Amino acid sequence: MTQSGCNYAAAPDSNYGELTNFEPSDFLKFDEWTEEEEEEKSFLLCVSPNNPVYQAHVMGESGGATGSHGGPSVGGEQKVGREKKEVKGRVAFKTKSEVEILDDGFKWRKYGKKMVKNSPNPRNYYRCSVEGCPVKKRVERDREDLTYVITTYEGVHNHPCSS
DNA sequence: CGGATTTGACCAGCGC
DNA sequence: GCGCTGGTCAAATCCG
């Protein structure tokens, strides 16, 4: 597949310990998420022996967002309530990482930074730097555990991995 | 010098 | 209608 090797939150080097590429089969459904109290959402928890710290939060029918999480049947229940603004291909990862810039195989250009209400940490906004690619991502630190970074991808890449 | 980042301003949506 | 909040724009600045 085109996205192979372009896993979200995949880490290229030792910055993130042994975090490396992972497969859809590394995820199990996980439904605890303390950040979003008002909504019931589905999560994927990476259970790979190598990557015990990944959590992925699927907020839409993100068909091609990652091209990787097609396995588990998630993303169904949260459609109710937010349907009007539901964005296809939105996936959030909660990643244990020292740094916020996770090399996922795509090239990103920062276009904004904002302090958000429920977090002491700023949220950063990135856009895929490939012309015509509509994918955006938001990156912010976990409010309660600064060792985690929450990365939200929105959209589907219309090009192969740029790295 | 060109591309990426920074940062304040601006805008739209939502709740009161 | 107004204020708050999140998201984006764009000019200035930085860096390779």
GROMACS .gro file of C-alpha atoms (C1' of nucleotides) in nm:
model
  195
    1MET     CA    1   0.000   0.000   0.000
    2THR     CA    2   0.103   0.349  -0.055
    3GLN     CA    3   0.117   0.430   0.308
    4SER     CA    4   0.338   0.145   0.401
    5GLY     CA    5   0.630   0.275   0.591
    6CYS     CA    6   0.448   0.594   0.669
    7ASN     CA    7   0.290   0.497   0.992
    8TYR     CA    8   0.170   0.774   1.206
    9ALA     CA    9   0.387   0.841   1.505
   10ALA     CA   10   0.647   0.607   1.380
   11ALA     CA   11   0.977   0.713   1.516
   12PRO     CA   12   1.286   0.709   1.305
   13ASP     CA   13   1.552   0.698   1.563
   14SER     CA   14   1.643   0.660   1.922
   15ASN     CA   15   1.464   0.971   2.036
   16TYR     CA   16   1.171   0.758   2.124
   17GLY     CA   17   1.343   0.449   2.243
   18GLU     CA   18   1.238   0.146   2.053
   19LEU     CA   19   0.932   0.301   1.902
   20THR     CA   20   0.927   0.205   1.541
   21ASN     CA   21   0.679   0.121   1.275
   22PHE     CA   22   0.382  -0.079   1.382
   23GLU     CA   23   0.111  -0.276   1.220
   24PRO     CA   24  -0.266  -0.251   1.244
   25SER     CA   25  -0.259  -0.576   1.426
   26ASP     CA   26  -0.066  -0.405   1.699
   27PHE     CA   27  -0.380  -0.225   1.804
   28LEU     CA   28  -0.660  -0.338   2.021
   29LYS     CA   29  -0.971  -0.152   2.101
   30PHE     CA   30  -0.934   0.061   2.406
   31ASP     CA   31  -1.204   0.275   2.550
   32GLU     CA   32  -1.069   0.480   2.828
   33TRP     CA   33  -0.977   0.834   2.762
   34THR     CA   34  -0.973   1.085   3.039
   35GLU     CA   35  -0.917   1.386   2.823
   36GLU     CA   36  -1.253   1.389   2.655
   37GLU     CA   37  -1.503   1.370   2.928
   38GLU     CA   38  -1.805   1.472   2.731
   39GLU     CA   39  -1.779   1.223   2.453
   40GLU     CA   40  -1.760   0.854   2.445
   41LYS     CA   41  -1.502   0.756   2.194
   42SER     CA   42  -1.317   0.458   2.077
   43PHE     CA   43  -0.949   0.415   2.103
   44LEU     CA   44  -0.691   0.189   1.977
   45LEU     CA   45  -0.422   0.086   2.211
   46CYS     CA   46  -0.102  -0.032   2.065
   47VAL     CA   47  -0.015  -0.355   2.231
   48SER     CA   48   0.292  -0.435   2.036
   49PRO     CA   49   0.561  -0.560   2.269
   50ASN     CA   50   0.784  -0.296   2.123
   51ASN     CA   51   0.538  -0.012   2.149
   52PRO     CA   52   0.342  -0.041   2.469
   53VAL     CA   53   0.291   0.331   2.497
   54TYR     CA   54   0.092   0.413   2.189
   55GLN     CA   55  -0.271   0.495   2.202
   56ALA     CA   56  -0.464   0.589   1.897
   57HIS     CA   57  -0.794   0.761   1.915
   58VAL     CA   58  -1.012   0.721   1.613
   59MET     CA   59  -1.265   0.995   1.582
   60GLY     CA   60  -1.404   0.935   1.238
   61GLU     CA   61  -1.449   0.667   0.980
   62SER     CA   62  -1.096   0.751   0.897
   63GLY     CA   63  -1.074   0.519   0.604
   64GLY     CA   64  -0.745   0.627   0.467
   65ALA     CA   65  -0.613   0.847   0.735
   66THR     CA   66  -0.353   0.607   0.841
   67GLY     CA   67  -0.412   0.327   0.604
   68SER     CA   68  -0.320   0.120   0.895
   69HIS     CA   69  -0.600   0.083   1.139
   70GLY     CA   70  -0.840  -0.095   0.918
   71GLY     CA   71  -0.824  -0.399   1.130
   72PRO     CA   72  -1.018  -0.337   1.444
   73SER     CA   73  -1.374  -0.223   1.405
   74VAL     CA   74  -1.367   0.110   1.572
   75GLY     CA   75  -1.487   0.456   1.497
   76GLY     CA   76  -1.849   0.358   1.491
   77GLU     CA   77  -2.000   0.482   1.808
   78GLN     CA   78  -1.870   0.833   1.823
   79LYS     CA   79  -2.055   0.936   1.514
   80VAL     CA   80  -2.359   1.028   1.715
   81GLY     CA   81  -2.366   1.376   1.849
   82ARG     CA   82  -2.098   1.540   1.643
   83GLU     CA   83  -2.216   1.437   1.304
   84LYS     CA   84  -2.243   1.782   1.160
   85LYS     CA   85  -1.876   1.853   1.199
   86GLU     CA   86  -1.744   1.505   1.162
   87VAL     CA   87  -1.431   1.509   0.963
   88LYS     CA   88  -1.335   1.206   0.772
   89GLY     CA   89  -0.997   1.073   0.842
   90ARG     CA   90  -0.933   1.212   1.183
   91VAL     CA   91  -0.711   1.014   1.410
   92ALA     CA   92  -0.549   1.109   1.735
   93PHE     CA   93  -0.249   0.939   1.882
   94LYS     CA   94  -0.132   0.968   2.235
   95THR     CA   95   0.236   0.904   2.230
   96LYS     CA   96   0.493   0.888   2.504
   97SER     CA   97   0.771   1.105   2.376
   98GLU     CA   98   1.022   1.360   2.490
   99VAL     CA   99   0.977   1.563   2.177
  100GLU     CA  100   0.666   1.676   1.997
  101ILE     CA  101   0.794   1.641   1.646
  102LEU     CA  102   0.740   1.284   1.550
  103ASP     CA  103   0.874   1.191   1.214
  104ASP     CA  104   0.590   0.997   1.055
  105GLY     CA  105   0.738   0.990   0.709
  106PHE     CA  106   0.571   1.308   0.587
  107LYS     CA  107   0.700   1.659   0.576
  108TRP     CA  108   0.508   1.911   0.785
  109ARG     CA  109   0.506   2.286   0.791
  110LYS     CA  110   0.400   2.464   1.106
  111TYR     CA  111   0.138   2.729   1.052
  112GLY     CA  112   0.005   2.812   1.394
  113LYS     CA  113   0.039   2.783   1.766
  114LYS     CA  114  -0.228   2.846   2.022
  115MET     CA  115  -0.275   2.826   2.394
  116VAL     CA  116  -0.583   2.619   2.461
  117LYS     CA  117  -0.812   2.653   2.754
  118ASN     CA  118  -0.784   2.320   2.926
  119SER     CA  119  -0.414   2.281   2.896
  120PRO     CA  120  -0.113   2.475   3.021
  121ASN     CA  121   0.065   2.373   2.707
  122PRO     CA  122   0.036   2.532   2.364
  123ARG     CA  123  -0.118   2.345   2.074
  124ASN     CA  124   0.077   2.346   1.751
  125TYR     CA  125  -0.078   2.331   1.407
  126TYR     CA  126   0.094   2.167   1.114
  127ARG     CA  127   0.004   2.124   0.751
  128CYS     CA  128   0.149   1.870   0.510
  129SER     CA  129   0.404   2.061   0.308
  130VAL     CA  130   0.331   1.871  -0.010
  131GLU     CA  131   0.140   2.097  -0.243
  132GLY     CA  132  -0.222   2.004  -0.277
  133CYS     CA  133  -0.221   1.768   0.018
  134PRO     CA  134  -0.504   1.859   0.254
  135VAL     CA  135  -0.373   1.681   0.561
  136LYS     CA  136  -0.331   1.874   0.882
  137LYS     CA  137  -0.221   1.776   1.226
  138ARG     CA  138  -0.240   1.921   1.573
  139VAL     CA  139   0.018   1.848   1.836
  140GLU     CA  140  -0.015   1.917   2.205
  141ARG     CA  141   0.119   1.777   2.528
  142ASP     CA  142  -0.102   1.577   2.754
  143ARG     CA  143  -0.231   1.806   3.023
  144GLU     CA  144  -0.195   1.553   3.300
  145ASP     CA  145   0.111   1.367   3.190
  146LEU     CA  146   0.368   1.582   3.020
  147THR     CA  147   0.554   1.278   2.900
  148TYR     CA  148   0.277   1.213   2.651
  149VAL     CA  149   0.216   1.398   2.328
  150ILE     CA  150  -0.128   1.401   2.169
  151THR     CA  151  -0.113   1.420   1.792
  152THR     CA  152  -0.432   1.458   1.591
  153TYR     CA  153  -0.423   1.394   1.218
  154GLU     CA  154  -0.697   1.525   0.995
  155GLY     CA  155  -0.743   1.427   0.635
  156VAL     CA  156  -0.594   1.180   0.398
  157HIS     CA  157  -0.264   1.216   0.219
  158ASN     CA  158  -0.307   1.221  -0.156
  159HIS     CA  159   0.052   1.140  -0.225
  160PRO     CA  160   0.302   0.877  -0.121
  161CYS     CA  161   0.536   0.915   0.167
  162SER     CA  162   0.765   1.209   0.114
  163SER     CA  163   1.065   1.083   0.298
  164DC     C1'  164   1.859   3.378  -0.075
  165DG     C1'  165   1.482   3.067  -0.015
  166DG     C1'  166   1.212   2.806   0.266
  167DA     C1'  167   1.051   2.719   0.734
  168DT     C1'  168   0.904   2.904   1.174
  169DT     C1'  169   0.713   3.241   1.487
  170DT     C1'  170   0.357   3.510   1.657
  171DG     C1'  171  -0.006   3.845   1.681
  172DA     C1'  172  -0.422   3.946   1.435
  173DC     C1'  173  -0.827   3.804   1.233
  174DC     C1'  174  -1.238   3.521   1.166
  175DA     C1'  175  -1.607   3.189   1.245
  176DG     C1'  176  -1.878   2.899   1.544
  177DC     C1'  177  -2.097   2.833   1.973
  178DG     C1'  178  -2.296   2.914   2.430
  179DC     C1'  179  -2.496   3.229   2.737
  180DG     C1'  180  -2.598   4.035   2.057
  181DC     C1'  181  -2.176   3.958   2.287
  182DG     C1'  182  -1.787   3.735   2.448
  183DC     C1'  183  -1.505   3.331   2.444
  184DT     C1'  184  -1.247   2.985   2.213
  185DG     C1'  185  -1.030   2.733   1.850
  186DG     C1'  186  -0.839   2.751   1.396
  187DT     C1'  187  -0.604   3.000   1.021
  188DC     C1'  188  -0.354   3.376   0.796
  189DA     C1'  189   0.028   3.644   0.694
  190DA     C1'  190   0.413   3.954   0.788
  191DA     C1'  191   0.836   3.939   1.017
  192DT     C1'  192   1.206   3.676   1.148
  193DC     C1'  193   1.519   3.293   1.159
  194DC     C1'  194   1.820   2.950   0.977
  195DG     C1'  195   2.068   2.649   0.656
   0.00000   0.00000   0.00000
